[in-house]
Amino acid sequence: INANSYSIPNVLSSYTTYFFRVISRNAVGQTEGPVWRFTTMYSDAGNFEGFESGDFSSFSWNLTGNADWEITDSTIFAGTYSAKSGAIGNNEISELSISMNVETAGNISFYRKISSEAGADELIFYIDGVMQENWSGEEDWSLVSYAVSAGFRTFKWSYDKNVSSTSDDDSAWIDCITFPALDQTPHVAPQNLQLNITGNDVVLTWDETADATLYKVYYSESTNTADFLLLDTTPETSYTHINGIAAEKMFYYVTAQ
């Protein structure tokens, strides 16, 4: 080009490292500039977690087990920070989890890295308590993705050590988590929720909530938050669940927005 600036014409790929160098030429010869390196990221405001806040404050994370996960700047995939499993001993665990309302079915993706005793100490990823995949040994950063259905979901990353031996860095890391589309509209519970049985149907009624335009009705056959599914959305202050008594037990809740 014959200019002192240049705009890249195409959209760059996410999570990709690029290298650039400017070479200046004239009739006498050429001069090579330094190599510039940068890694692109992806951020969709409400559903991306790159731990760039330097803590766990961007989402409602739960840290459990024998030692808490921590934020680190020493081993990262992109940006400045990543999350690292806590320092634990043999036969111990370090867990990081989050529960959220997934608005529409999609995928959760993240980068993970592990340095542990192969076949023994492992990073395990769960959705609603069901193991999706596990890793152990020496594995560098790699992107993984899993299908997620709509409703309340719990995602958990657990670093588990066996009863003996330690190898390598004895840690696991995650970074650049992209959650599926989340329902982040502020919700409140309407007052005076009532349930009545009419034949095989369950009829729910509740008081009108000031400024609310929609009500979401959720149901489950257990009280486990992760098991609740969105039944329907209605502008009315009542809802009839056809054949709702077919199950031995059924639990409901309603949110206003």
PDB file of C-alpha atoms in Angstrom:
ATOM      1  CA  ILE A   1       0.000   0.000   0.000  1.00  0.00           C
ATOM      2  CA  ASN A   2       1.084   3.587  -0.506  1.00  0.00           C
ATOM      3  CA  ALA A   3      -0.210   5.022   2.793  1.00  0.00           C
ATOM      4  CA  ASN A   4       0.680   5.306   6.462  1.00  0.00           C
ATOM      5  CA  SER A   5      -2.356   3.378   7.713  1.00  0.00           C
ATOM      6  CA  TYR A   6      -4.243   0.204   6.873  1.00  0.00           C
ATOM      7  CA  SER A   7      -7.594  -1.291   7.924  1.00  0.00           C
ATOM      8  CA  ILE A   8      -8.000  -5.060   7.980  1.00  0.00           C
ATOM      9  CA  PRO A   9     -10.812  -5.777   5.481  1.00  0.00           C
ATOM     10  CA  ASN A  10     -12.193  -8.963   7.038  1.00  0.00           C
ATOM     11  CA  VAL A  11     -13.508  -9.832  10.497  1.00  0.00           C
ATOM     12  CA  LEU A  12     -10.887 -11.646  12.524  1.00  0.00           C
ATOM     13  CA  SER A  13     -11.625 -15.038  14.069  1.00  0.00           C
ATOM     14  CA  SER A  14     -12.261 -15.205  17.822  1.00  0.00           C
ATOM     15  CA  TYR A  15      -9.648 -16.654  20.186  1.00  0.00           C
ATOM     16  CA  THR A  16      -6.963 -16.517  17.502  1.00  0.00           C
ATOM     17  CA  THR A  17      -3.412 -15.176  17.724  1.00  0.00           C
ATOM     18  CA  TYR A  18      -2.304 -12.939  14.855  1.00  0.00           C
ATOM     19  CA  PHE A  19       1.123 -11.563  13.943  1.00  0.00           C
ATOM     20  CA  PHE A  20       1.684  -8.364  11.959  1.00  0.00           C
ATOM     21  CA  ARG A  21       4.785  -6.681  10.572  1.00  0.00           C
ATOM     22  CA  VAL A  22       5.168  -3.535   8.469  1.00  0.00           C
ATOM     23  CA  ILE A  23       7.870  -3.533   5.806  1.00  0.00           C
ATOM     24  CA  SER A  24       8.807  -0.195   4.243  1.00  0.00           C
ATOM     25  CA  ARG A  25      10.319  -0.244   0.748  1.00  0.00           C
ATOM     26  CA  ASN A  26      11.788   2.399  -1.549  1.00  0.00           C
ATOM     27  CA  ALA A  27      14.221   2.522  -4.482  1.00  0.00           C
ATOM     28  CA  VAL A  28      17.198   2.024  -2.163  1.00  0.00           C
ATOM     29  CA  GLY A  29      15.956  -0.974  -0.226  1.00  0.00           C
ATOM     30  CA  GLN A  30      13.608  -1.931   2.593  1.00  0.00           C
ATOM     31  CA  THR A  31      13.278  -1.714   6.358  1.00  0.00           C
ATOM     32  CA  GLU A  32      11.412  -4.279   8.462  1.00  0.00           C
ATOM     33  CA  GLY A  33       9.482  -3.129  11.504  1.00  0.00           C
ATOM     34  CA  PRO A  34       8.902  -5.155  14.689  1.00  0.00           C
ATOM     35  CA  VAL A  35       6.471  -8.074  14.804  1.00  0.00           C
ATOM     36  CA  TRP A  36       3.228  -7.199  16.580  1.00  0.00           C
ATOM     37  CA  ARG A  37       1.313 -10.019  18.245  1.00  0.00           C
ATOM     38  CA  PHE A  38      -2.207 -10.013  19.643  1.00  0.00           C
ATOM     39  CA  THR A  39      -4.902 -12.545  20.479  1.00  0.00           C
ATOM     40  CA  THR A  40      -8.535 -11.818  19.664  1.00  0.00           C
ATOM     41  CA  MET A  41     -11.268 -12.553  22.191  1.00  0.00           C
ATOM     42  CA  TYR A  42     -15.035 -12.741  22.107  1.00  0.00           C
ATOM     43  CA  SER A  43     -17.347 -10.791  24.377  1.00  0.00           C
ATOM     44  CA  ASP A  44     -21.125 -10.789  24.157  1.00  0.00           C
ATOM     45  CA  ALA A  45     -21.717  -8.466  27.105  1.00  0.00           C
ATOM     46  CA  GLY A  46     -23.967 -10.589  29.291  1.00  0.00           C
ATOM     47  CA  ASN A  47     -22.885 -14.132  28.535  1.00  0.00           C
ATOM     48  CA  PHE A  48     -19.078 -14.040  28.391  1.00  0.00           C
ATOM     49  CA  GLU A  49     -16.745 -14.645  31.336  1.00  0.00           C
ATOM     50  CA  GLY A  50     -13.044 -14.052  30.813  1.00  0.00           C
ATOM     51  CA  PHE A  51     -12.307 -13.271  34.491  1.00  0.00           C
ATOM     52  CA  GLU A  52     -10.962  -9.906  33.383  1.00  0.00           C
ATOM     53  CA  SER A  53     -12.473  -8.251  36.460  1.00  0.00           C
ATOM     54  CA  GLY A  54      -9.642  -9.912  38.384  1.00  0.00           C
ATOM     55  CA  ASP A  55     -12.117 -11.683  40.666  1.00  0.00           C
ATOM     56  CA  PHE A  56     -15.339 -13.712  40.535  1.00  0.00           C
ATOM     57  CA  SER A  57     -17.666 -10.703  40.752  1.00  0.00           C
ATOM     58  CA  SER A  58     -18.928 -10.633  37.149  1.00  0.00           C
ATOM     59  CA  PHE A  59     -21.274 -13.583  37.757  1.00  0.00           C
ATOM     60  CA  SER A  60     -22.740 -15.317  40.827  1.00  0.00           C
ATOM     61  CA  TRP A  61     -20.039 -17.948  41.157  1.00  0.00           C
ATOM     62  CA  ASN A  62     -20.017 -20.595  43.898  1.00  0.00           C
ATOM     63  CA  LEU A  63     -16.658 -21.798  45.242  1.00  0.00           C
ATOM     64  CA  THR A  64     -16.829 -25.045  47.184  1.00  0.00           C
ATOM     65  CA  GLY A  65     -14.728 -28.069  48.103  1.00  0.00           C
ATOM     66  CA  ASN A  66     -11.508 -28.275  50.097  1.00  0.00           C
ATOM     67  CA  ALA A  67      -9.944 -25.172  48.515  1.00  0.00           C
ATOM     68  CA  ASP A  68     -11.399 -22.320  46.454  1.00  0.00           C
ATOM     69  CA  TRP A  69     -10.625 -21.713  42.824  1.00  0.00           C
ATOM     70  CA  GLU A  70      -8.589 -18.537  42.361  1.00  0.00           C
ATOM     71  CA  ILE A  71      -7.878 -15.888  39.740  1.00  0.00           C
ATOM     72  CA  THR A  72      -4.411 -16.041  38.211  1.00  0.00           C
ATOM     73  CA  ASP A  73      -2.418 -13.981  35.717  1.00  0.00           C
ATOM     74  CA  SER A  74       0.425 -16.488  35.330  1.00  0.00           C
ATOM     75  CA  THR A  75      -1.324 -19.025  33.074  1.00  0.00           C
ATOM     76  CA  ILE A  76      -3.917 -17.573  30.689  1.00  0.00           C
ATOM     77  CA  PHE A  77      -5.408 -18.298  27.314  1.00  0.00           C
ATOM     78  CA  ALA A  78      -6.305 -14.706  26.444  1.00  0.00           C
ATOM     79  CA  GLY A  79      -6.546 -11.387  28.194  1.00  0.00           C
ATOM     80  CA  THR A  80      -4.919 -10.882  31.593  1.00  0.00           C
ATOM     81  CA  TYR A  81      -6.554 -13.448  33.880  1.00  0.00           C
ATOM     82  CA  SER A  82      -7.929 -16.972  34.026  1.00  0.00           C
ATOM     83  CA  ALA A  83      -9.421 -19.167  36.771  1.00  0.00           C
ATOM     84  CA  LYS A  84      -7.235 -21.800  38.431  1.00  0.00           C
ATOM     85  CA  SER A  85      -8.227 -24.697  40.680  1.00  0.00           C
ATOM     86  CA  GLY A  86      -7.422 -24.399  44.384  1.00  0.00           C
ATOM     87  CA  ALA A  87      -4.388 -26.018  45.987  1.00  0.00           C
ATOM     88  CA  ILE A  88      -5.672 -29.317  47.386  1.00  0.00           C
ATOM     89  CA  GLY A  89      -4.205 -32.485  48.837  1.00  0.00           C
ATOM     90  CA  ASN A  90      -4.798 -36.122  48.025  1.00  0.00           C
ATOM     91  CA  ASN A  91      -8.429 -37.289  47.971  1.00  0.00           C
ATOM     92  CA  GLU A  92      -9.697 -33.687  47.929  1.00  0.00           C
ATOM     93  CA  ILE A  93     -11.665 -31.547  45.466  1.00  0.00           C
ATOM     94  CA  SER A  94     -11.847 -27.906  44.362  1.00  0.00           C
ATOM     95  CA  GLU A  95     -15.121 -26.861  42.724  1.00  0.00           C
ATOM     96  CA  LEU A  96     -16.310 -23.824  40.767  1.00  0.00           C
ATOM     97  CA  SER A  97     -19.986 -23.709  39.802  1.00  0.00           C
ATOM     98  CA  ILE A  98     -22.731 -21.385  38.667  1.00  0.00           C
ATOM     99  CA  SER A  99     -26.500 -21.698  38.248  1.00  0.00           C
ATOM    100  CA  MET A 100     -28.290 -19.565  35.672  1.00  0.00           C
ATOM    101  CA  ASN A 101     -31.465 -19.310  33.649  1.00  0.00           C
ATOM    102  CA  VAL A 102     -30.769 -20.269  30.033  1.00  0.00           C
ATOM    103  CA  GLU A 103     -33.322 -18.489  27.864  1.00  0.00           C
ATOM    104  CA  THR A 104     -32.939 -20.554  24.693  1.00  0.00           C
ATOM    105  CA  ALA A 105     -31.155 -23.802  23.926  1.00  0.00           C
ATOM    106  CA  GLY A 106     -27.584 -23.344  22.747  1.00  0.00           C
ATOM    107  CA  ASN A 107     -24.027 -24.199  23.724  1.00  0.00           C
ATOM    108  CA  ILE A 108     -21.569 -23.446  26.485  1.00  0.00           C
ATOM    109  CA  SER A 109     -17.934 -23.244  25.400  1.00  0.00           C
ATOM    110  CA  PHE A 110     -14.699 -22.566  27.225  1.00  0.00           C
ATOM    111  CA  TYR A 111     -10.962 -23.076  27.041  1.00  0.00           C
ATOM    112  CA  ARG A 112      -9.404 -25.503  29.515  1.00  0.00           C
ATOM    113  CA  LYS A 113      -5.866 -26.539  30.423  1.00  0.00           C
ATOM    114  CA  ILE A 114      -4.636 -29.162  32.869  1.00  0.00           C
ATOM    115  CA  SER A 115      -1.342 -30.309  34.333  1.00  0.00           C
ATOM    116  CA  SER A 116      -1.826 -33.323  36.602  1.00  0.00           C
ATOM    117  CA  GLU A 117      -1.123 -36.982  37.266  1.00  0.00           C
ATOM    118  CA  ALA A 118      -2.385 -38.755  34.142  1.00  0.00           C
ATOM    119  CA  GLY A 119      -5.359 -41.041  34.677  1.00  0.00           C
ATOM    120  CA  ALA A 120      -5.738 -39.980  38.296  1.00  0.00           C
ATOM    121  CA  ASP A 121      -6.064 -36.278  39.153  1.00  0.00           C
ATOM    122  CA  GLU A 122      -8.565 -34.738  36.762  1.00  0.00           C
ATOM    123  CA  LEU A 123     -10.652 -31.750  35.741  1.00  0.00           C
ATOM    124  CA  ILE A 124     -14.313 -32.719  35.359  1.00  0.00           C
ATOM    125  CA  PHE A 125     -17.043 -30.614  33.777  1.00  0.00           C
ATOM    126  CA  TYR A 126     -20.702 -31.162  34.753  1.00  0.00           C
ATOM    127  CA  ILE A 127     -24.040 -29.835  33.559  1.00  0.00           C
ATOM    128  CA  ASP A 128     -26.802 -30.297  36.137  1.00  0.00           C
ATOM    129  CA  GLY A 129     -24.695 -32.874  37.970  1.00  0.00           C
ATOM    130  CA  VAL A 130     -24.097 -34.995  34.864  1.00  0.00           C
ATOM    131  CA  MET A 131     -20.461 -35.357  33.809  1.00  0.00           C
ATOM    132  CA  GLN A 132     -19.855 -34.100  30.278  1.00  0.00           C
ATOM    133  CA  GLU A 133     -16.121 -34.744  29.984  1.00  0.00           C
ATOM    134  CA  ASN A 134     -12.964 -35.134  32.077  1.00  0.00           C
ATOM    135  CA  TRP A 135      -9.272 -34.489  31.450  1.00  0.00           C
ATOM    136  CA  SER A 136      -6.008 -35.427  33.145  1.00  0.00           C
ATOM    137  CA  GLY A 137      -2.278 -35.450  32.442  1.00  0.00           C
ATOM    138  CA  GLU A 138      -0.656 -32.680  30.410  1.00  0.00           C
ATOM    139  CA  GLU A 139      -3.117 -30.933  28.088  1.00  0.00           C
ATOM    140  CA  ASP A 140      -2.563 -27.418  26.774  1.00  0.00           C
ATOM    141  CA  TRP A 141      -5.304 -24.863  26.175  1.00  0.00           C
ATOM    142  CA  SER A 142      -8.091 -26.236  24.021  1.00  0.00           C
ATOM    143  CA  LEU A 143     -11.643 -25.105  23.219  1.00  0.00           C
ATOM    144  CA  VAL A 144     -14.537 -27.400  24.169  1.00  0.00           C
ATOM    145  CA  SER A 145     -18.274 -26.937  23.643  1.00  0.00           C
ATOM    146  CA  TYR A 146     -21.413 -28.665  24.959  1.00  0.00           C
ATOM    147  CA  ALA A 147     -25.111 -28.464  24.119  1.00  0.00           C
ATOM    148  CA  VAL A 148     -27.357 -26.875  26.752  1.00  0.00           C
ATOM    149  CA  SER A 149     -31.155 -26.953  26.892  1.00  0.00           C
ATOM    150  CA  ALA A 150     -33.269 -24.005  28.029  1.00  0.00           C
ATOM    151  CA  GLY A 151     -34.197 -23.592  31.698  1.00  0.00           C
ATOM    152  CA  PHE A 152     -32.306 -23.326  34.958  1.00  0.00           C
ATOM    153  CA  ARG A 153     -28.920 -24.968  34.552  1.00  0.00           C
ATOM    154  CA  THR A 154     -25.957 -25.551  36.822  1.00  0.00           C
ATOM    155  CA  PHE A 155     -22.445 -25.677  35.335  1.00  0.00           C
ATOM    156  CA  LYS A 156     -19.628 -27.037  37.476  1.00  0.00           C
ATOM    157  CA  TRP A 157     -15.876 -27.414  37.028  1.00  0.00           C
ATOM    158  CA  SER A 158     -14.273 -29.725  39.587  1.00  0.00           C
ATOM    159  CA  TYR A 159     -10.612 -30.555  40.052  1.00  0.00           C
ATOM    160  CA  ASP A 160     -10.452 -33.950  41.805  1.00  0.00           C
ATOM    161  CA  LYS A 161      -7.367 -35.587  43.259  1.00  0.00           C
ATOM    162  CA  ASN A 162      -7.074 -39.294  44.007  1.00  0.00           C
ATOM    163  CA  VAL A 163      -5.748 -40.852  47.217  1.00  0.00           C
ATOM    164  CA  SER A 164      -2.050 -40.675  46.372  1.00  0.00           C
ATOM    165  CA  SER A 165       0.718 -39.071  44.316  1.00  0.00           C
ATOM    166  CA  THR A 166       1.124 -35.657  42.675  1.00  0.00           C
ATOM    167  CA  SER A 167       2.442 -34.821  39.236  1.00  0.00           C
ATOM    168  CA  ASP A 168       3.330 -31.766  37.149  1.00  0.00           C
ATOM    169  CA  ASP A 169       1.656 -28.478  38.230  1.00  0.00           C
ATOM    170  CA  ASP A 170      -1.227 -30.355  39.890  1.00  0.00           C
ATOM    171  CA  SER A 171      -3.733 -27.744  38.660  1.00  0.00           C
ATOM    172  CA  ALA A 172      -6.463 -27.021  36.144  1.00  0.00           C
ATOM    173  CA  TRP A 173      -7.363 -23.726  34.455  1.00  0.00           C
ATOM    174  CA  ILE A 174     -10.378 -22.404  32.538  1.00  0.00           C
ATOM    175  CA  ASP A 175     -10.768 -19.206  30.526  1.00  0.00           C
ATOM    176  CA  CYS A 176     -13.009 -17.450  27.986  1.00  0.00           C
ATOM    177  CA  ILE A 177     -16.340 -19.040  28.906  1.00  0.00           C
ATOM    178  CA  THR A 178     -19.218 -18.279  26.549  1.00  0.00           C
ATOM    179  CA  PHE A 179     -22.561 -19.198  28.093  1.00  0.00           C
ATOM    180  CA  PRO A 180     -25.680 -19.835  25.997  1.00  0.00           C
ATOM    181  CA  ALA A 181     -28.210 -17.003  25.725  1.00  0.00           C
ATOM    182  CA  LEU A 182     -29.210 -15.998  29.246  1.00  0.00           C
ATOM    183  CA  ASP A 183     -32.442 -14.566  30.555  1.00  0.00           C
ATOM    184  CA  GLN A 184     -31.115 -11.554  32.451  1.00  0.00           C
ATOM    185  CA  THR A 185     -34.359  -9.582  32.744  1.00  0.00           C
ATOM    186  CA  PRO A 186     -34.953  -8.607  36.387  1.00  0.00           C
ATOM    187  CA  HIS A 187     -37.601 -10.946  37.789  1.00  0.00           C
ATOM    188  CA  VAL A 188     -39.770 -10.720  40.893  1.00  0.00           C
ATOM    189  CA  ALA A 189     -42.161 -13.242  42.356  1.00  0.00           C
ATOM    190  CA  PRO A 190     -45.826 -12.208  42.133  1.00  0.00           C
ATOM    191  CA  GLN A 191     -47.777 -12.285  45.381  1.00  0.00           C
ATOM    192  CA  ASN A 192     -50.509 -14.690  46.475  1.00  0.00           C
ATOM    193  CA  LEU A 193     -49.725 -17.588  44.117  1.00  0.00           C
ATOM    194  CA  GLN A 194     -52.603 -20.079  44.319  1.00  0.00           C
ATOM    195  CA  LEU A 195     -52.954 -23.615  42.922  1.00  0.00           C
ATOM    196  CA  ASN A 196     -56.211 -25.431  42.247  1.00  0.00           C
ATOM    197  CA  ILE A 197     -57.038 -28.751  40.596  1.00  0.00           C
ATOM    198  CA  THR A 198     -59.763 -28.873  37.942  1.00  0.00           C
ATOM    199  CA  GLY A 199     -60.161 -32.404  36.622  1.00  0.00           C
ATOM    200  CA  ASN A 200     -56.664 -33.360  35.395  1.00  0.00           C
ATOM    201  CA  ASP A 201     -55.554 -29.754  35.005  1.00  0.00           C
ATOM    202  CA  VAL A 202     -53.572 -27.544  37.378  1.00  0.00           C
ATOM    203  CA  VAL A 203     -54.822 -23.960  37.532  1.00  0.00           C
ATOM    204  CA  LEU A 204     -52.401 -21.317  38.836  1.00  0.00           C
ATOM    205  CA  THR A 205     -53.476 -17.786  39.779  1.00  0.00           C
ATOM    206  CA  TRP A 206     -51.581 -14.859  41.285  1.00  0.00           C
ATOM    207  CA  ASP A 207     -51.897 -11.152  42.014  1.00  0.00           C
ATOM    208  CA  GLU A 208     -50.961  -8.594  39.399  1.00  0.00           C
ATOM    209  CA  THR A 209     -47.449  -7.186  39.838  1.00  0.00           C
ATOM    210  CA  ALA A 210     -46.990  -3.444  39.327  1.00  0.00           C
ATOM    211  CA  ASP A 211     -45.277  -2.553  36.014  1.00  0.00           C
ATOM    212  CA  ALA A 212     -45.021  -6.228  34.974  1.00  0.00           C
ATOM    213  CA  THR A 213     -45.938  -7.026  31.376  1.00  0.00           C
ATOM    214  CA  LEU A 214     -45.190 -10.755  31.308  1.00  0.00           C
ATOM    215  CA  TYR A 215     -45.222 -13.697  33.695  1.00  0.00           C
ATOM    216  CA  LYS A 216     -43.130 -16.823  33.259  1.00  0.00           C
ATOM    217  CA  VAL A 217     -44.397 -20.128  34.643  1.00  0.00           C
ATOM    218  CA  TYR A 218     -41.848 -22.819  35.551  1.00  0.00           C
ATOM    219  CA  TYR A 219     -42.426 -26.402  36.655  1.00  0.00           C
ATOM    220  CA  SER A 220     -40.510 -29.442  37.849  1.00  0.00           C
ATOM    221  CA  GLU A 221     -41.101 -32.856  39.376  1.00  0.00           C
ATOM    222  CA  SER A 222     -38.507 -32.043  42.067  1.00  0.00           C
ATOM    223  CA  THR A 223     -37.448 -29.025  44.118  1.00  0.00           C
ATOM    224  CA  ASN A 224     -33.977 -29.043  42.568  1.00  0.00           C
ATOM    225  CA  THR A 225     -33.497 -25.616  40.991  1.00  0.00           C
ATOM    226  CA  ALA A 226     -31.666 -27.085  38.001  1.00  0.00           C
ATOM    227  CA  ASP A 227     -34.651 -29.296  37.129  1.00  0.00           C
ATOM    228  CA  PHE A 228     -37.164 -26.486  36.593  1.00  0.00           C
ATOM    229  CA  LEU A 229     -38.249 -25.885  33.009  1.00  0.00           C
ATOM    230  CA  LEU A 230     -40.057 -22.958  31.456  1.00  0.00           C
ATOM    231  CA  LEU A 231     -43.651 -24.038  30.931  1.00  0.00           C
ATOM    232  CA  ASP A 232     -45.017 -20.919  29.273  1.00  0.00           C
ATOM    233  CA  THR A 233     -45.024 -17.121  29.161  1.00  0.00           C
ATOM    234  CA  THR A 234     -48.276 -15.209  29.590  1.00  0.00           C
ATOM    235  CA  PRO A 235     -49.442 -11.598  30.081  1.00  0.00           C
ATOM    236  CA  GLU A 236     -52.318 -12.896  32.235  1.00  0.00           C
ATOM    237  CA  THR A 237     -52.424 -13.462  36.004  1.00  0.00           C
ATOM    238  CA  SER A 238     -53.468 -17.090  35.627  1.00  0.00           C
ATOM    239  CA  TYR A 239     -52.286 -20.176  33.816  1.00  0.00           C
ATOM    240  CA  THR A 240     -53.752 -23.640  33.265  1.00  0.00           C
ATOM    241  CA  HIS A 241     -51.349 -26.567  33.007  1.00  0.00           C
ATOM    242  CA  ILE A 242     -53.265 -29.141  30.958  1.00  0.00           C
ATOM    243  CA  ASN A 243     -52.940 -32.655  32.439  1.00  0.00           C
ATOM    244  CA  GLY A 244     -50.651 -31.194  35.110  1.00  0.00           C
ATOM    245  CA  ILE A 245     -51.570 -33.873  37.646  1.00  0.00           C
ATOM    246  CA  ALA A 246     -50.186 -36.661  35.434  1.00  0.00           C
ATOM    247  CA  ALA A 247     -46.998 -36.685  37.495  1.00  0.00           C
ATOM    248  CA  GLU A 248     -46.959 -37.980  41.052  1.00  0.00           C
ATOM    249  CA  LYS A 249     -45.577 -34.645  42.257  1.00  0.00           C
ATOM    250  CA  MET A 250     -45.296 -31.297  40.525  1.00  0.00           C
ATOM    251  CA  PHE A 251     -43.730 -28.032  41.711  1.00  0.00           C
ATOM    252  CA  TYR A 252     -44.339 -24.587  40.242  1.00  0.00           C
ATOM    253  CA  TYR A 253     -43.106 -21.048  40.534  1.00  0.00           C
ATOM    254  CA  VAL A 254     -43.918 -17.856  38.659  1.00  0.00           C
ATOM    255  CA  THR A 255     -41.805 -14.797  37.923  1.00  0.00           C
ATOM    256  CA  ALA A 256     -42.970 -11.348  36.820  1.00  0.00           C
ATOM    257  CA  GLN A 257     -41.005  -9.070  34.519  1.00  0.00           C
TER     258      GLN A 257
END
